[in-house]
PDB file of C-alpha atoms in Angstrom:
ATOM      1  CA  ALA K 535     -12.657 -32.409  39.123  1.00 58.00           C
ATOM      2  CA  SER K 536      -9.870 -34.808  38.452  1.00 71.00           C
ATOM      3  CA  VAL K 537      -6.174 -34.029  38.831  1.00 70.00           C
ATOM      4  CA  VAL K 538      -5.719 -34.450  35.067  1.00 69.00           C
ATOM      5  CA  THR K 539      -8.344 -31.761  34.419  1.00 72.00           C
ATOM      6  CA  LEU K 540      -6.853 -29.394  36.984  1.00 72.00           C
ATOM      7  CA  VAL K 541      -3.366 -29.749  35.490  1.00 73.00           C
ATOM      8  CA  GLY K 542      -4.428 -30.160  31.845  1.00 80.00           C
ATOM      9  CA  LEU K 543      -6.637 -27.083  31.546  1.00 78.00           C
ATOM     10  CA  PRO K 544      -3.950 -24.538  32.481  1.00 79.00           C
ATOM     11  CA  LEU K 545      -1.427 -26.299  30.225  1.00 81.00           C
ATOM     12  CA  THR K 546      -3.902 -26.216  27.348  1.00 84.00           C
ATOM     13  CA  LEU K 547      -4.556 -22.508  27.911  1.00 83.00           C
ATOM     14  CA  ILE K 548      -0.815 -21.799  27.959  1.00 86.00           C
ATOM     15  CA  ARG K 549      -0.365 -23.719  24.684  1.00 86.00           C
ATOM     16  CA  LEU K 550      -3.270 -21.834  23.098  1.00 88.00           C
ATOM     17  CA  TRP K 551      -1.757 -18.494  24.143  1.00 88.00           C
ATOM     18  CA  GLN K 552       1.648 -19.537  22.761  1.00 87.00           C
ATOM     19  CA  THR K 553       0.069 -20.663  19.484  1.00 89.00           C
ATOM     20  CA  LYS K 554      -1.855 -17.383  19.139  1.00 87.00           C
ATOM     21  CA  LYS K 555       1.348 -15.428  19.740  1.00 89.00           C
ATOM     22  CA  ILE K 556       3.181 -17.436  17.050  1.00 88.00           C
ATOM     23  CA  VAL K 557       0.314 -16.952  14.569  1.00 87.00           C
ATOM     24  CA  ASP K 558       0.204 -13.191  15.275  1.00 82.00           C
ATOM     25  CA  GLU K 559       3.978 -12.899  14.756  1.00 84.00           C
ATOM     26  CA  THR K 560       3.758 -14.857  11.495  1.00 81.00           C
ATOM     27  CA  VAL K 561       0.938 -12.668  10.193  1.00 79.00           C
ATOM     28  CA  GLN K 562       2.957  -9.545  11.071  1.00 79.00           C
ATOM     29  CA  LYS K 563       6.030 -10.905   9.240  1.00 83.00           C
ATOM     30  CA  LEU K 564       3.933 -11.724   6.173  1.00 81.00           C
ATOM     31  CA  ARG K 565       2.414  -8.231   6.215  1.00 80.00           C
ATOM     32  CA  SER K 566       5.885  -6.673   6.507  1.00 79.00           C
ATOM     33  CA  ASN K 567       7.166  -8.779   3.599  1.00 81.00           C
ATOM     34  CA  GLN K 568       4.210  -7.778   1.439  1.00 82.00           C
ATOM     35  CA  LEU K 569       4.775  -4.115   2.319  1.00 82.00           C
ATOM     36  CA  MET K 570       8.389  -4.432   1.220  1.00 82.00           C
ATOM     37  CA  VAL K 571       7.111  -5.559  -2.211  1.00 85.00           C
ATOM     38  CA  VAL K 572       4.277  -3.032  -2.626  1.00 86.00           C
ATOM     39  CA  LEU K 573       6.199   0.078  -1.548  1.00 86.00           C
ATOM     40  CA  PRO K 574       8.807  -0.092  -4.356  1.00 88.00           C
ATOM     41  CA  GLN K 575       6.042  -0.977  -6.851  1.00 89.00           C
ATOM     42  CA  LEU K 576       4.337   2.305  -6.053  1.00 89.00           C
ATOM     43  CA  ARG K 577       7.498   4.304  -6.664  1.00 89.00           C
ATOM     44  CA  SER K 578       8.295   2.570  -9.975  1.00 93.00           C
ATOM     45  CA  THR K 579       4.686   2.951 -11.163  1.00 93.00           C
ATOM     46  CA  GLU K 580       4.758   6.658 -10.348  1.00 91.00           C
ATOM     47  CA  ILE K 581       8.016   7.121 -12.285  1.00 93.00           C
ATOM     48  CA  ALA K 582       6.745   5.127 -15.280  1.00 96.00           C
ATOM     49  CA  LEU K 583       3.483   7.082 -15.314  1.00 94.00           C
ATOM     50  CA  ASP K 584       5.330  10.398 -15.394  1.00 92.00           C
ATOM     51  CA  LYS K 585       7.357   9.135 -18.371  1.00 95.00           C
ATOM     52  CA  ALA K 586       4.246   7.897 -20.190  1.00 93.00           C
ATOM     53  CA  VAL K 587       2.590  11.293 -19.694  1.00 90.00           C
ATOM     54  CA  ARG K 588       5.702  13.153 -20.892  1.00 90.00           C
ATOM     55  CA  ASP K 589       5.812  10.893 -23.965  1.00 91.00           C
ATOM     56  CA  GLY K 590       2.091  11.372 -24.653  1.00 87.00           C
ATOM     57  CA  ASP K 591       1.549   7.613 -24.444  1.00 89.00           C
ATOM     58  CA  LEU K 592      -2.174   7.266 -23.780  1.00 87.00           C
ATOM     59  CA  ASP K 593      -2.274   3.449 -23.556  1.00 90.00           C
ATOM     60  CA  SER K 594       0.576   3.310 -21.043  1.00 94.00           C
ATOM     61  CA  SER K 595      -0.944   6.170 -19.052  1.00 92.00           C
ATOM     62  CA  ILE K 596      -4.188   4.217 -18.736  1.00 91.00           C
ATOM     63  CA  ALA K 597      -2.418   0.960 -17.814  1.00 94.00           C
ATOM     64  CA  LEU K 598      -0.160   2.636 -15.253  1.00 95.00           C
ATOM     65  CA  THR K 599      -3.080   4.492 -13.687  1.00 93.00           C
ATOM     66  CA  SER K 600      -4.778   1.124 -13.179  1.00 91.00           C
ATOM     67  CA  ALA K 601      -1.569  -0.382 -11.793  1.00 93.00           C
ATOM     68  CA  TRP K 602      -1.261   2.508  -9.330  1.00 92.00           C
ATOM     69  CA  ARG K 603      -4.825   2.013  -8.094  1.00 91.00           C
ATOM     70  CA  SER K 604      -4.206  -1.693  -7.542  1.00 89.00           C
ATOM     71  CA  SER K 605      -0.931  -1.200  -5.661  1.00 90.00           C
ATOM     72  CA  ALA K 606      -2.300   1.708  -3.626  1.00 90.00           C
ATOM     73  CA  ASN K 607      -5.301  -0.350  -2.550  1.00 89.00           C
ATOM     74  CA  ARG K 608      -3.021  -3.255  -1.612  1.00 88.00           C
ATOM     75  CA  LEU K 609      -0.832  -0.934   0.439  1.00 89.00           C
ATOM     76  CA  ARG K 610      -3.849   0.544   2.206  1.00 87.00           C
ATOM     77  CA  ALA K 611      -5.041  -2.944   3.148  1.00 85.00           C
ATOM     78  CA  LEU K 612      -1.599  -3.871   4.504  1.00 85.00           C
ATOM     79  CA  LEU K 613      -1.055  -0.785   6.652  1.00 84.00           C
ATOM     80  CA  PRO K 614      -1.235  -1.306  10.400  1.00 79.00           C
ATOM     81  CA  ARG K 615      -4.347   0.146  12.013  1.00 79.00           C
ATOM     82  CA  ASP K 616      -2.638   2.812  14.094  1.00 78.00           C
ATOM     83  CA  SER K 617      -2.498   6.582  14.228  1.00 72.00           C
ATOM     84  CA  ALA K 618       0.868   6.658  12.419  1.00 73.00           C
ATOM     85  CA  SER K 619      -0.734   5.033   9.353  1.00 81.00           C
ATOM     86  CA  THR K 620      -3.924   7.095   9.264  1.00 86.00           C
ATOM     87  CA  GLU K 621      -2.488   9.974   7.223  1.00 86.00           C
ATOM     88  CA  LEU K 622      -0.982   7.652   4.619  1.00 86.00           C
ATOM     89  CA  ALA K 623      -4.233   5.655   4.415  1.00 88.00           C
ATOM     90  CA  ASP K 624      -6.158   8.898   3.794  1.00 90.00           C
ATOM     91  CA  LEU K 625      -3.677   9.958   1.102  1.00 90.00           C
ATOM     92  CA  LEU K 626      -4.006   6.555  -0.538  1.00 90.00           C
ATOM     93  CA  ARG K 627      -7.798   6.703  -0.513  1.00 90.00           C
ATOM     94  CA  THR K 628      -7.754  10.145  -2.155  1.00 92.00           C
ATOM     95  CA  SER K 629      -5.162   9.054  -4.704  1.00 91.00           C
ATOM     96  CA  VAL K 630      -7.171   5.969  -5.679  1.00 91.00           C
ATOM     97  CA  THR K 631     -10.215   8.184  -6.264  1.00 91.00           C
ATOM     98  CA  LEU K 632      -8.171  10.633  -8.350  1.00 92.00           C
ATOM     99  CA  ALA K 633      -6.673   7.750 -10.330  1.00 91.00           C
ATOM    100  CA  ALA K 634     -10.101   6.299 -11.076  1.00 90.00           C
ATOM    101  CA  ASP K 635     -11.285   9.704 -12.307  1.00 89.00           C
ATOM    102  CA  ALA K 636      -8.117  10.223 -14.400  1.00 90.00           C
ATOM    103  CA  LYS K 637      -8.438   6.766 -15.954  1.00 88.00           C
ATOM    104  CA  ARG K 638     -12.079   7.337 -16.835  1.00 84.00           C
ATOM    105  CA  LYS K 639     -11.165  10.620 -18.534  1.00 87.00           C
ATOM    106  CA  LEU K 640      -8.167   9.100 -20.317  1.00 86.00           C
ATOM    107  CA  VAL K 641     -10.264   6.266 -21.710  1.00 81.00           C
ATOM    108  CA  ALA K 642     -12.737   8.858 -23.016  1.00 78.00           C
ATOM    109  CA  LEU K 643     -10.023  10.681 -24.980  1.00 79.00           C
ATOM    110  CA  LYS K 644      -9.878   9.734 -28.648  1.00 62.00           C
ATOM    111  CA  ALA K 645      -6.656  11.141 -30.039  1.00 59.00           C
ATOM    112  CA  ALA K 646      -4.908  12.596 -27.030  1.00 58.00           C
ATOM    113  CA  PRO K 647      -2.117  15.055 -27.463  1.00 63.00           C
ATOM    114  CA  SER K 648       0.357  14.854 -24.596  1.00 66.00           C
ATOM    115  CA  ASP K 649      -0.888  18.130 -23.054  1.00 72.00           C
ATOM    116  CA  GLN K 650      -4.378  16.602 -22.642  1.00 79.00           C
ATOM    117  CA  ILE K 651      -2.884  13.543 -20.963  1.00 80.00           C
ATOM    118  CA  GLU K 652      -0.828  15.796 -18.685  1.00 80.00           C
ATOM    119  CA  ARG K 653      -3.849  17.940 -17.704  1.00 82.00           C
ATOM    120  CA  THR K 654      -6.045  14.893 -17.182  1.00 84.00           C
ATOM    121  CA  THR K 655      -3.566  13.164 -14.881  1.00 84.00           C
ATOM    122  CA  ARG K 656      -2.083  16.236 -13.088  1.00 85.00           C
ATOM    123  CA  ALA K 657      -3.964  16.000  -9.753  1.00 87.00           C
ATOM    124  CA  PHE K 658      -3.621  12.241  -9.596  1.00 85.00           C
ATOM    125  CA  ARG K 659       0.111  12.309 -10.405  1.00 86.00           C
ATOM    126  CA  LYS K 660       0.690  14.957  -7.715  1.00 87.00           C
ATOM    127  CA  SER K 661      -1.066  12.683  -5.236  1.00 88.00           C
ATOM    128  CA  ALA K 662       0.923   9.688  -6.494  1.00 85.00           C
ATOM    129  CA  ALA K 663       4.196  11.559  -6.035  1.00 84.00           C
ATOM    130  CA  THR K 664       3.307  12.454  -2.445  1.00 85.00           C
ATOM    131  CA  ILE K 665       2.432   8.850  -1.653  1.00 84.00           C
ATOM    132  CA  ALA K 666       5.530   7.504  -3.371  1.00 82.00           C
ATOM    133  CA  ASP K 667       7.597   9.804  -1.148  1.00 79.00           C
ATOM    134  CA  GLU K 668       5.743   8.579   1.952  1.00 81.00           C
ATOM    135  CA  ALA K 669       6.226   4.994   0.753  1.00 79.00           C
ATOM    136  CA  ASP K 670       9.973   5.607   0.607  1.00 75.00           C
ATOM    137  CA  VAL K 671       9.860   6.668   4.264  1.00 76.00           C
ATOM    138  CA  TRP K 672       7.866   3.552   5.202  1.00 77.00           C
ATOM    139  CA  GLU K 673      10.230   1.304   3.259  1.00 75.00           C
ATOM    140  CA  THR K 674      13.231   2.818   5.035  1.00 73.00           C
ATOM    141  CA  LYS K 675      11.544   2.460   8.425  1.00 74.00           C
ATOM    142  CA  MET K 676      10.727  -1.167   7.735  1.00 72.00           C
ATOM    143  CA  ALA K 677      14.257  -1.933   6.544  1.00 69.00           C
ATOM    144  CA  THR K 678      15.851  -0.392   9.651  1.00 69.00           C
ATOM    145  CA  GLN K 679      13.479  -1.633  12.363  1.00 69.00           C
ATOM    146  CA  PRO K 680      13.336  -5.077  13.957  1.00 63.00           C
ATOM    147  CA  GLU K 681      11.068  -7.474  12.081  1.00 56.00           C
ATOM    148  CA  GLY K 682       7.373  -7.012  12.736  1.00 50.00           C
ATOM    149  CA  ASN K 683       7.760  -3.530  14.258  1.00 55.00           C
ATOM    150  CA  THR K 684       6.219  -0.859  11.982  1.00 48.00           C
ATOM    151  CA  LYS K 685       5.794   1.906  14.550  1.00 50.00           C
TER     152      LYS K 685
END
């Protein structure tokens, strides 16, 4: 083995390790930034859905149920894979299922008085409220912790 190989291989390995570390840090920062967008979206969607249900607005209830499912799925995909996130991921999964069921039932309603909309979306909205509260906690944690640290 030549001297160049003996010196070059360790230097190459060090550079590869440094590059991997930089890439991992960048991915974590991107994930944190995306979380900081999705978390407030969940809260505002939950608030708007409650208003649409109170107003008996079927079209908005359907649209906001779909928006919730999309944001909840995005949040679930962005959560770190650790034990601290498991409970929220489970809540999100359940909420997405409830939202899909509520949307299907809402679409099936012809002329929906507001009490039918309220009954149809009750379980899902309860789940959404719980997750929105948890999202507030996550958002606060992320805003007060050093970048990239979500534990």
